[in-house]
mmCIF file of C-alpha atoms and ligand atoms in Angstrom:
data_model
loop_
_atom_site.group_PDB
_atom_site.id
_atom_site.type_symbol
_atom_site.label_atom_id
_atom_site.label_comp_id
_atom_site.label_asym_id
_atom_site.label_seq_id
_atom_site.Cartn_x
_atom_site.Cartn_y
_atom_site.Cartn_z
ATOM 1 C CA MET A 28 23.043 120.888 122.670
ATOM 2 C CA LYS A 29 26.449 119.466 123.549
ATOM 3 C CA LYS A 30 26.780 115.856 122.479
ATOM 4 C CA ILE A 31 27.161 113.122 125.104
ATOM 5 C CA LYS A 32 30.610 111.563 124.842
ATOM 6 C CA MET A 33 30.424 107.802 125.212
ATOM 7 C CA ILE A 34 32.405 104.615 124.798
ATOM 8 C CA LEU A 35 30.464 101.450 123.994
ATOM 9 C CA ASP A 36 31.847 98.265 125.566
ATOM 10 C CA CYS A 37 30.251 95.230 123.924
ATOM 11 C CA ASP A 38 30.383 91.506 123.173
ATOM 12 C CA THR A 39 28.722 91.536 119.742
ATOM 13 C CA GLY A 40 26.191 89.643 119.710
ATOM 14 C CA HIS A 41 22.811 90.391 118.134
ATOM 15 C CA ASP A 42 21.489 93.110 120.424
ATOM 16 C CA ASP A 43 25.010 94.551 120.838
ATOM 17 C CA ALA A 44 25.115 95.110 117.064
ATOM 18 C CA ILE A 45 21.897 97.100 117.200
ATOM 19 C CA ALA A 46 23.132 99.050 120.233
ATOM 20 C CA LEU A 47 26.162 99.983 118.114
ATOM 21 C CA MET A 48 23.899 101.049 115.256
ATOM 22 C CA VAL A 49 21.969 103.371 117.582
ATOM 23 C CA ALA A 50 25.022 104.741 119.420
ATOM 24 C CA SER A 51 26.931 105.500 116.225
ATOM 25 C CA LYS A 52 24.236 107.636 114.573
ATOM 26 C CA HIS A 53 22.191 109.197 117.339
ATOM 27 C CA PRO A 54 22.550 112.967 116.880
ATOM 28 C CA ASP A 55 23.083 113.599 120.615
ATOM 29 C CA ILE A 56 25.884 111.039 120.976
ATOM 30 C CA GLU A 57 29.571 111.374 120.182
ATOM 31 C CA LEU A 58 30.753 107.764 120.036
ATOM 32 C CA LEU A 59 34.468 107.978 120.818
ATOM 33 C CA GLY A 60 35.317 104.307 120.530
ATOM 34 C CA VAL A 61 34.079 100.760 120.813
ATOM 35 C CA THR A 62 35.798 98.342 123.180
ATOM 36 C CA VAL A 63 35.123 94.647 122.807
ATOM 37 C CA VAL A 64 35.085 91.917 125.428
ATOM 38 C CA ALA A 65 34.477 88.171 125.459
ATOM 39 C CA GLY A 66 30.951 87.275 126.512
ATOM 40 C CA ASN A 67 28.271 86.038 124.160
ATOM 41 C CA SER A 68 31.124 84.240 122.455
ATOM 42 C CA THR A 69 34.903 84.203 122.669
ATOM 43 C CA LEU A 70 36.869 87.354 121.786
ATOM 44 C CA ASP A 71 38.030 85.865 118.486
ATOM 45 C CA LYS A 72 34.361 86.053 117.471
ATOM 46 C CA THR A 73 33.019 89.133 119.306
ATOM 47 C CA LEU A 74 35.818 91.315 117.883
ATOM 48 C CA PRO A 75 35.323 90.425 114.179
ATOM 49 C CA ASN A 76 31.554 90.552 114.681
ATOM 50 C CA THR A 77 31.902 94.139 115.878
ATOM 51 C CA LEU A 78 34.208 95.005 112.966
ATOM 52 C CA HIS A 79 31.760 93.443 110.493
ATOM 53 C CA VAL A 80 28.995 95.778 111.667
ATOM 54 C CA VAL A 81 31.350 98.784 111.483
ATOM 55 C CA GLN A 82 32.504 97.847 107.973
ATOM 56 C CA HIS A 83 29.036 96.942 106.680
ATOM 57 C CA LEU A 84 27.585 100.311 107.687
ATOM 58 C CA GLY A 85 30.730 102.329 106.892
ATOM 59 C CA LEU A 86 30.993 103.625 110.473
ATOM 60 C CA ASP A 87 33.862 105.898 111.382
ATOM 61 C CA VAL A 88 34.721 104.661 114.876
ATOM 62 C CA PRO A 89 37.830 102.935 116.259
ATOM 63 C CA VAL A 90 37.392 99.418 117.652
ATOM 64 C CA TYR A 91 39.622 97.955 120.385
ATOM 65 C CA GLY A 92 39.951 94.308 121.400
ATOM 66 C CA GLY A 93 39.899 93.717 125.145
ATOM 67 C CA MET A 94 39.760 90.974 127.737
ATOM 68 C CA ALA A 95 39.490 87.416 126.422
ATOM 69 C CA LYS A 96 38.649 85.806 129.775
ATOM 70 C CA PRO A 97 36.765 86.753 132.970
ATOM 71 C CA ILE A 98 38.873 87.882 135.937
ATOM 72 C CA VAL A 99 38.283 84.844 138.191
ATOM 73 C CA LYS A 100 35.483 82.626 136.888
ATOM 74 C CA ALA A 101 35.935 79.985 134.189
ATOM 75 C CA GLN A 102 34.742 81.261 130.815
ATOM 76 C CA GLU A 103 31.148 80.581 129.711
ATOM 77 C CA VAL A 104 29.614 81.696 126.414
ATOM 78 C CA ALA A 105 26.066 81.864 125.023
ATOM 79 C CA ASP A 106 26.363 80.157 121.645
ATOM 80 C CA ASP A 107 22.964 78.558 122.243
ATOM 81 C CA VAL A 108 21.532 82.082 121.950
ATOM 82 C CA HIS A 109 23.809 83.799 119.423
ATOM 83 C CA GLY A 110 24.784 80.857 117.207
ATOM 84 C CA LYS A 111 28.115 79.463 116.071
ATOM 85 C CA SER A 112 29.591 82.785 114.913
ATOM 86 C CA GLY A 113 28.199 84.693 117.884
ATOM 87 C CA LEU A 114 26.189 86.749 115.369
ATOM 88 C CA ASP A 115 24.408 84.171 113.231
ATOM 89 C CA GLY A 116 21.853 85.469 110.719
ATOM 90 C CA PRO A 117 23.326 88.325 108.673
ATOM 91 C CA VAL A 118 25.804 87.572 105.883
ATOM 92 C CA PHE A 119 28.736 89.974 105.696
ATOM 93 C CA ASP A 120 31.433 90.630 103.068
ATOM 94 C CA GLU A 121 34.980 89.545 103.795
ATOM 95 C CA LEU A 122 36.436 91.614 106.627
ATOM 96 C CA LYS A 123 38.892 94.251 105.399
ATOM 97 C CA ILE A 124 39.142 96.572 108.384
ATOM 98 C CA LYS A 125 41.149 95.889 111.532
ATOM 99 C CA ALA A 126 40.920 96.606 115.218
ATOM 100 C CA GLN A 127 43.319 99.200 116.691
ATOM 101 C CA ASP A 128 46.635 97.874 117.995
ATOM 102 C CA GLU A 129 46.064 99.316 121.468
ATOM 103 C CA HIS A 130 44.394 97.005 123.997
ATOM 104 C CA ALA A 131 40.869 98.080 124.995
ATOM 105 C CA VAL A 132 41.841 98.369 128.665
ATOM 106 C CA ASN A 133 44.786 100.666 127.851
ATOM 107 C CA TYR A 134 42.545 102.684 125.536
ATOM 108 C CA LEU A 135 39.970 103.124 128.304
ATOM 109 C CA ILE A 136 42.608 104.234 130.813
ATOM 110 C CA ARG A 137 44.338 106.614 128.396
ATOM 111 C CA THR A 138 41.135 108.176 127.099
ATOM 112 C CA LEU A 139 39.585 108.634 130.523
ATOM 113 C CA MET A 140 42.760 110.051 132.074
ATOM 114 C CA GLU A 141 43.142 112.568 129.226
ATOM 115 C CA SER A 142 39.465 113.575 129.462
ATOM 116 C CA ASP A 143 37.722 116.342 131.401
ATOM 117 C CA GLY A 144 35.676 113.738 133.244
ATOM 118 C CA ASP A 145 32.896 113.988 130.684
ATOM 119 C CA ILE A 146 32.882 110.478 129.200
ATOM 120 C CA THR A 147 30.064 108.001 129.888
ATOM 121 C CA LEU A 148 30.808 104.288 129.627
ATOM 122 C CA VAL A 149 28.063 102.079 128.231
ATOM 123 C CA PRO A 150 28.952 98.430 128.877
ATOM 124 C CA VAL A 151 26.539 95.924 127.373
ATOM 125 C CA GLY A 152 28.534 92.762 127.990
ATOM 126 C CA PRO A 153 30.425 91.281 130.954
ATOM 127 C CA LEU A 154 32.198 94.023 132.916
ATOM 128 C CA THR A 155 35.716 92.561 132.541
ATOM 129 C CA ASN A 156 37.220 95.433 130.502
ATOM 130 C CA ILE A 157 35.849 98.140 132.783
ATOM 131 C CA ALA A 158 36.874 96.351 136.000
ATOM 132 C CA MET A 159 40.357 95.613 134.659
ATOM 133 C CA ALA A 160 40.818 99.291 133.741
ATOM 134 C CA MET A 161 39.754 100.242 137.297
ATOM 135 C CA LEU A 162 42.230 97.759 138.761
ATOM 136 C CA MET A 163 45.100 98.922 136.566
ATOM 137 C CA GLU A 164 44.443 102.650 137.047
ATOM 138 C CA PRO A 165 42.179 103.386 140.026
ATOM 139 C CA GLU A 166 42.356 107.107 139.173
ATOM 140 C CA ILE A 167 39.954 106.548 136.258
ATOM 141 C CA VAL A 168 37.092 106.122 138.726
ATOM 142 C CA LYS A 169 37.038 109.890 139.292
ATOM 143 C CA LYS A 170 37.200 110.503 135.565
ATOM 144 C CA ILE A 171 34.162 108.454 134.517
ATOM 145 C CA ARG A 172 31.131 110.727 134.112
ATOM 146 C CA ARG A 173 28.864 107.726 134.729
ATOM 147 C CA ILE A 174 28.195 104.144 133.682
ATOM 148 C CA VAL A 175 24.964 103.165 131.936
ATOM 149 C CA LEU A 176 24.874 99.406 131.531
ATOM 150 C CA MET A 177 22.716 96.498 130.455
ATOM 151 C CA GLY A 178 22.929 93.730 132.983
ATOM 152 C CA GLY A 179 21.538 92.123 136.084
ATOM 153 C CA ALA A 180 17.983 91.429 137.105
ATOM 154 C CA VAL A 181 15.707 92.625 139.876
ATOM 155 C CA GLY A 182 13.871 89.320 139.661
ATOM 156 C CA ILE A 183 14.700 86.156 137.783
ATOM 157 C CA GLY A 184 17.935 85.661 135.846
ATOM 158 C CA ASN A 185 18.509 84.075 132.450
ATOM 159 C CA SER A 186 21.797 82.234 133.082
ATOM 160 C CA THR A 187 20.697 80.852 136.438
ATOM 161 C CA PRO A 188 17.452 81.418 138.350
ATOM 162 C CA SER A 189 19.360 84.180 140.157
ATOM 163 C CA ALA A 190 21.787 85.681 137.668
ATOM 164 C CA GLU A 191 21.629 87.529 134.371
ATOM 165 C CA PHE A 192 24.236 86.584 131.736
ATOM 166 C CA ASN A 193 26.446 89.725 131.655
ATOM 167 C CA ILE A 194 26.888 89.693 135.425
ATOM 168 C CA TYR A 195 27.008 85.900 135.738
ATOM 169 C CA VAL A 196 29.885 85.591 133.253
ATOM 170 C CA ASP A 197 32.177 87.788 135.353
ATOM 171 C CA PRO A 198 30.677 88.451 138.797
ATOM 172 C CA GLU A 199 33.994 89.575 140.285
ATOM 173 C CA ALA A 200 34.329 92.244 137.587
ATOM 174 C CA ALA A 201 30.757 93.349 138.231
ATOM 175 C CA HIS A 202 31.489 93.591 141.956
ATOM 176 C CA ILE A 203 34.467 95.854 141.294
ATOM 177 C CA VAL A 204 32.368 98.144 139.089
ATOM 178 C CA PHE A 205 29.264 98.247 141.309
ATOM 179 C CA SER A 206 31.298 99.029 144.431
ATOM 180 C CA SER A 207 33.534 101.606 142.700
ATOM 181 C CA GLY A 208 31.464 104.638 143.677
ATOM 182 C CA VAL A 209 30.881 105.636 140.033
ATOM 183 C CA GLU A 210 27.326 106.764 139.279
ATOM 184 C CA ILE A 211 25.584 103.762 137.687
ATOM 185 C CA ALA A 212 22.340 103.305 135.779
ATOM 186 C CA MET A 213 21.421 99.684 135.129
ATOM 187 C CA MET A 214 18.937 98.332 132.595
ATOM 188 C CA PRO A 215 18.052 94.910 134.033
ATOM 189 C CA LEU A 216 16.609 91.868 132.335
ATOM 190 C CA ASP A 217 13.132 92.558 133.754
ATOM 191 C CA LEU A 218 13.013 95.711 131.620
ATOM 192 C CA THR A 219 15.017 94.568 128.590
ATOM 193 C CA ASN A 220 12.872 91.439 128.180
ATOM 194 C CA THR A 221 9.952 93.734 127.368
ATOM 195 C CA ALA A 222 11.794 95.391 124.447
ATOM 196 C CA LEU A 223 10.867 92.648 122.005
ATOM 197 C CA ALA A 224 11.344 92.802 118.257
ATOM 198 C CA ASP A 225 8.514 90.746 116.777
ATOM 199 C CA GLU A 226 7.684 90.257 113.080
ATOM 200 C CA LYS A 227 5.927 93.652 112.981
ATOM 201 C CA VAL A 228 8.929 95.540 114.367
ATOM 202 C CA ILE A 229 11.248 93.667 112.016
ATOM 203 C CA GLU A 230 9.100 94.522 109.001
ATOM 204 C CA ARG A 231 8.932 98.158 110.106
ATOM 205 C CA MET A 232 12.733 98.475 110.271
ATOM 206 C CA ALA A 233 13.247 96.572 106.995
ATOM 207 C CA ASN A 234 10.777 98.970 105.337
ATOM 208 C CA ILE A 235 13.123 101.883 106.038
ATOM 209 C CA GLY A 236 14.812 100.569 102.920
ATOM 210 C CA ASN A 237 18.444 101.193 103.849
ATOM 211 C CA LYS A 238 21.334 98.884 104.823
ATOM 212 C CA ALA A 239 20.845 99.486 108.541
ATOM 213 C CA GLY A 240 17.146 98.611 108.440
ATOM 214 C CA GLN A 241 17.941 95.422 106.543
ATOM 215 C CA LEU A 242 20.732 94.543 108.985
ATOM 216 C CA PHE A 243 18.322 95.035 111.884
ATOM 217 C CA ALA A 244 15.884 92.671 110.141
ATOM 218 C CA ASP A 245 18.548 90.045 109.392
ATOM 219 C CA ILE A 246 19.823 90.157 112.969
ATOM 220 C CA MET A 247 16.493 90.109 114.734
ATOM 221 C CA SER A 248 14.955 87.493 112.424
ATOM 222 C CA PHE A 249 17.559 85.088 113.778
ATOM 223 C CA THR A 250 16.602 85.889 117.359
ATOM 224 C CA LEU A 251 12.845 85.480 116.794
ATOM 225 C CA HIS A 252 13.054 81.877 117.833
ATOM 226 C CA SER A 253 16.510 81.467 119.403
ATOM 227 C CA GLN A 254 15.874 84.130 122.059
ATOM 228 C CA ALA A 255 12.105 83.973 122.253
ATOM 229 C CA VAL A 256 10.925 85.213 125.635
ATOM 230 C CA ASN A 257 7.841 83.787 127.358
ATOM 231 C CA GLY A 258 7.106 81.557 124.367
ATOM 232 C CA LEU A 259 6.601 84.606 122.118
ATOM 233 C CA SER A 260 7.986 84.730 118.622
ATOM 234 C CA ALA A 261 10.072 87.827 119.312
ATOM 235 C CA GLY A 262 13.644 88.573 120.361
ATOM 236 C CA PRO A 263 14.712 91.099 123.001
ATOM 237 C CA VAL A 264 17.044 93.959 122.025
ATOM 238 C CA HIS A 265 18.416 94.153 125.593
ATOM 239 C CA ASP A 266 21.551 96.256 124.991
ATOM 240 C CA VAL A 267 19.809 98.944 122.966
ATOM 241 C CA THR A 268 17.904 100.078 126.068
ATOM 242 C CA ALA A 269 21.154 101.221 127.729
ATOM 243 C CA VAL A 270 22.037 103.467 124.780
ATOM 244 C CA THR A 271 18.536 104.931 124.510
ATOM 245 C CA TYR A 272 18.435 105.586 128.269
ATOM 246 C CA LEU A 273 21.426 107.844 127.811
ATOM 247 C CA VAL A 274 19.642 110.107 125.324
ATOM 248 C CA ALA A 275 16.004 109.671 126.325
ATOM 249 C CA PRO A 276 15.714 108.959 130.075
ATOM 250 C CA GLU A 277 12.169 110.367 129.963
ATOM 251 C CA LEU A 278 11.115 107.105 128.293
ATOM 252 C CA TYR A 279 11.938 105.174 131.479
ATOM 253 C CA GLU A 280 10.531 104.631 134.937
ATOM 254 C CA THR A 281 13.479 104.202 137.300
ATOM 255 C CA LYS A 282 14.237 103.830 140.986
ATOM 256 C CA LYS A 283 17.446 104.464 142.901
ATOM 257 C CA MET A 284 18.411 101.593 145.166
ATOM 258 C CA HIS A 285 21.326 99.740 146.668
ATOM 259 C CA VAL A 286 22.575 96.986 144.379
ATOM 260 C CA ASP A 287 25.135 94.412 145.456
ATOM 261 C CA ILE A 288 26.722 91.591 143.457
ATOM 262 C CA ASP A 289 26.519 88.208 145.180
ATOM 263 C CA LEU A 290 29.973 86.606 145.100
ATOM 264 C CA SER A 291 29.115 83.621 147.288
ATOM 265 C CA LYS A 292 29.656 80.445 145.298
ATOM 266 C CA GLY A 293 26.127 79.093 145.875
ATOM 267 C CA PRO A 294 23.027 79.242 143.686
ATOM 268 C CA SER A 295 22.948 83.068 143.806
ATOM 269 C CA TYR A 296 26.487 83.566 142.468
ATOM 270 C CA GLY A 297 26.383 86.546 140.110
ATOM 271 C CA ARG A 298 23.014 87.828 141.285
ATOM 272 C CA THR A 299 22.426 91.580 141.362
ATOM 273 C CA VAL A 300 20.779 91.873 144.771
ATOM 274 C CA CYS A 301 18.504 94.887 144.245
ATOM 275 C CA ASP A 302 17.301 96.389 147.512
ATOM 276 C CA ILE A 303 14.171 97.833 145.927
ATOM 277 C CA ASN A 304 12.407 98.261 149.288
ATOM 278 C CA ASP A 305 15.476 99.659 151.089
ATOM 279 C CA ARG A 306 15.696 96.842 153.616
ATOM 280 C CA PHE A 307 19.446 97.275 154.165
ATOM 281 C CA HIS A 308 19.366 101.090 154.498
ATOM 282 C CA LEU A 309 22.550 101.302 152.461
ATOM 283 C CA ASP A 310 23.647 103.943 149.973
ATOM 284 C CA LYS A 311 21.506 103.974 146.833
ATOM 285 C CA ASN A 312 24.338 103.343 144.396
ATOM 286 C CA VAL A 313 22.364 102.419 141.275
ATOM 287 C CA THR A 314 19.481 103.867 139.261
ATOM 288 C CA VAL A 315 17.563 100.826 138.052
ATOM 289 C CA GLY A 316 15.324 100.905 134.975
ATOM 290 C CA LEU A 317 11.917 99.432 135.807
ATOM 291 C CA LYS A 318 9.758 100.210 132.772
ATOM 292 C CA ILE A 319 10.156 101.610 129.277
ATOM 293 C CA ASP A 320 7.696 103.361 126.969
ATOM 294 C CA LEU A 321 7.943 100.916 124.086
ATOM 295 C CA GLU A 322 6.092 102.974 121.519
ATOM 296 C CA ARG A 323 8.513 105.877 121.866
ATOM 297 C CA PHE A 324 11.450 103.484 122.152
ATOM 298 C CA TRP A 325 10.759 101.926 118.732
ATOM 299 C CA ASP A 326 10.135 105.386 117.227
ATOM 300 C CA LEU A 327 13.569 106.425 118.496
ATOM 301 C CA VAL A 328 15.257 103.291 117.125
ATOM 302 C CA GLU A 329 13.612 103.757 113.729
ATOM 303 C CA ASP A 330 14.603 107.425 113.623
ATOM 304 C CA VAL A 331 18.270 106.565 114.255
ATOM 305 C CA LEU A 332 18.323 103.687 111.743
ATOM 306 C CA ARG A 333 17.065 106.132 109.102
ATOM 307 C CA ARG A 334 20.242 108.189 109.612
ATOM 308 C CA HIS A 335 22.408 105.273 108.422
ATOM 309 C CA ILE A 336 23.254 104.246 104.869
HETATM 310 C C1 BDR B 418 22.690 90.080 127.752
HETATM 311 O O1 BDR B 418 23.417 88.890 127.441
HETATM 312 C C2 BDR B 418 23.739 88.848 126.076
HETATM 313 O O2 BDR B 418 23.357 87.635 125.522
HETATM 314 C C3 BDR B 418 23.048 90.015 125.415
HETATM 315 O O3 BDR B 418 23.888 90.583 124.416
HETATM 316 C C4 BDR B 418 22.789 90.984 126.546
HETATM 317 O O4 BDR B 418 23.880 91.862 126.723
HETATM 318 C C5 BDR B 418 21.281 89.693 128.155
HETATM 319 O O5 BDR B 418 21.304 88.883 129.281
HETATM 320 CA CA1 CA B 419 25.676 92.077 125.070
#
């Protein structure tokens, strides 16, 4: 089988780090590059956090620093969730590797324009890098195979009652991406909040006995309490579900629907308005993940972690 070419766009971040672990070693994925954006924390943290994961696991993938601020909105970060460093929990050696000199947005434009239209973008942070690339070179829209992202919510948000963090941080960027015409699959909060790593999952991954399993455990042990959902002692691995959707869509229940980003400056600013019952009779521009088979999901994650050092 031909591998799926993908670029991961992330704001590392706990679940971003695990998404990177899965994307970099899944046998059906060719991870071309990792672009980094500000989101969970500022770029001067998300970029080294990404490099730390790459260095720690000896990954052979280029990393590019991208947009440090949202396009319009004032910057907001989630240090209440991800800690002071943006990736509190694991302890890494001193950083010896560097990001590429090229800016992430230029890298995206260059790589997409030189491609045969066979590259999938997997953004798991605010959509600033992707939107900026579309603004700077609109021709890339035709070159993107599709976008599979983590973000938005059908129901209740986590940043506001209406908006999920990745979309809320840069709603204007999200609007550009969602109205671009590119095929989009979206893994919303409603689904990702069910992919919870509890003590049992953490023990299972640690028991693999390699560096990746231990890193998973160190990362998710931090989130047990800081990101606990519904009072449970378990942390969601949101971003991972976008990567696994790419290689195992059969694990998901999905529905195609029209999704719009609310840009009005009221209480719904940054909401992904998901027309699940087709009230607007508009084009169904997004495939939305509604449910995931968690047993097979964790089997898949474990299988990929075993392929690491
Ligand atoms: C999203 O926000 C970030 O905190 C996570 O990394 C994930 O991408 C969940 O709302
Ligand atoms: Ca993220």
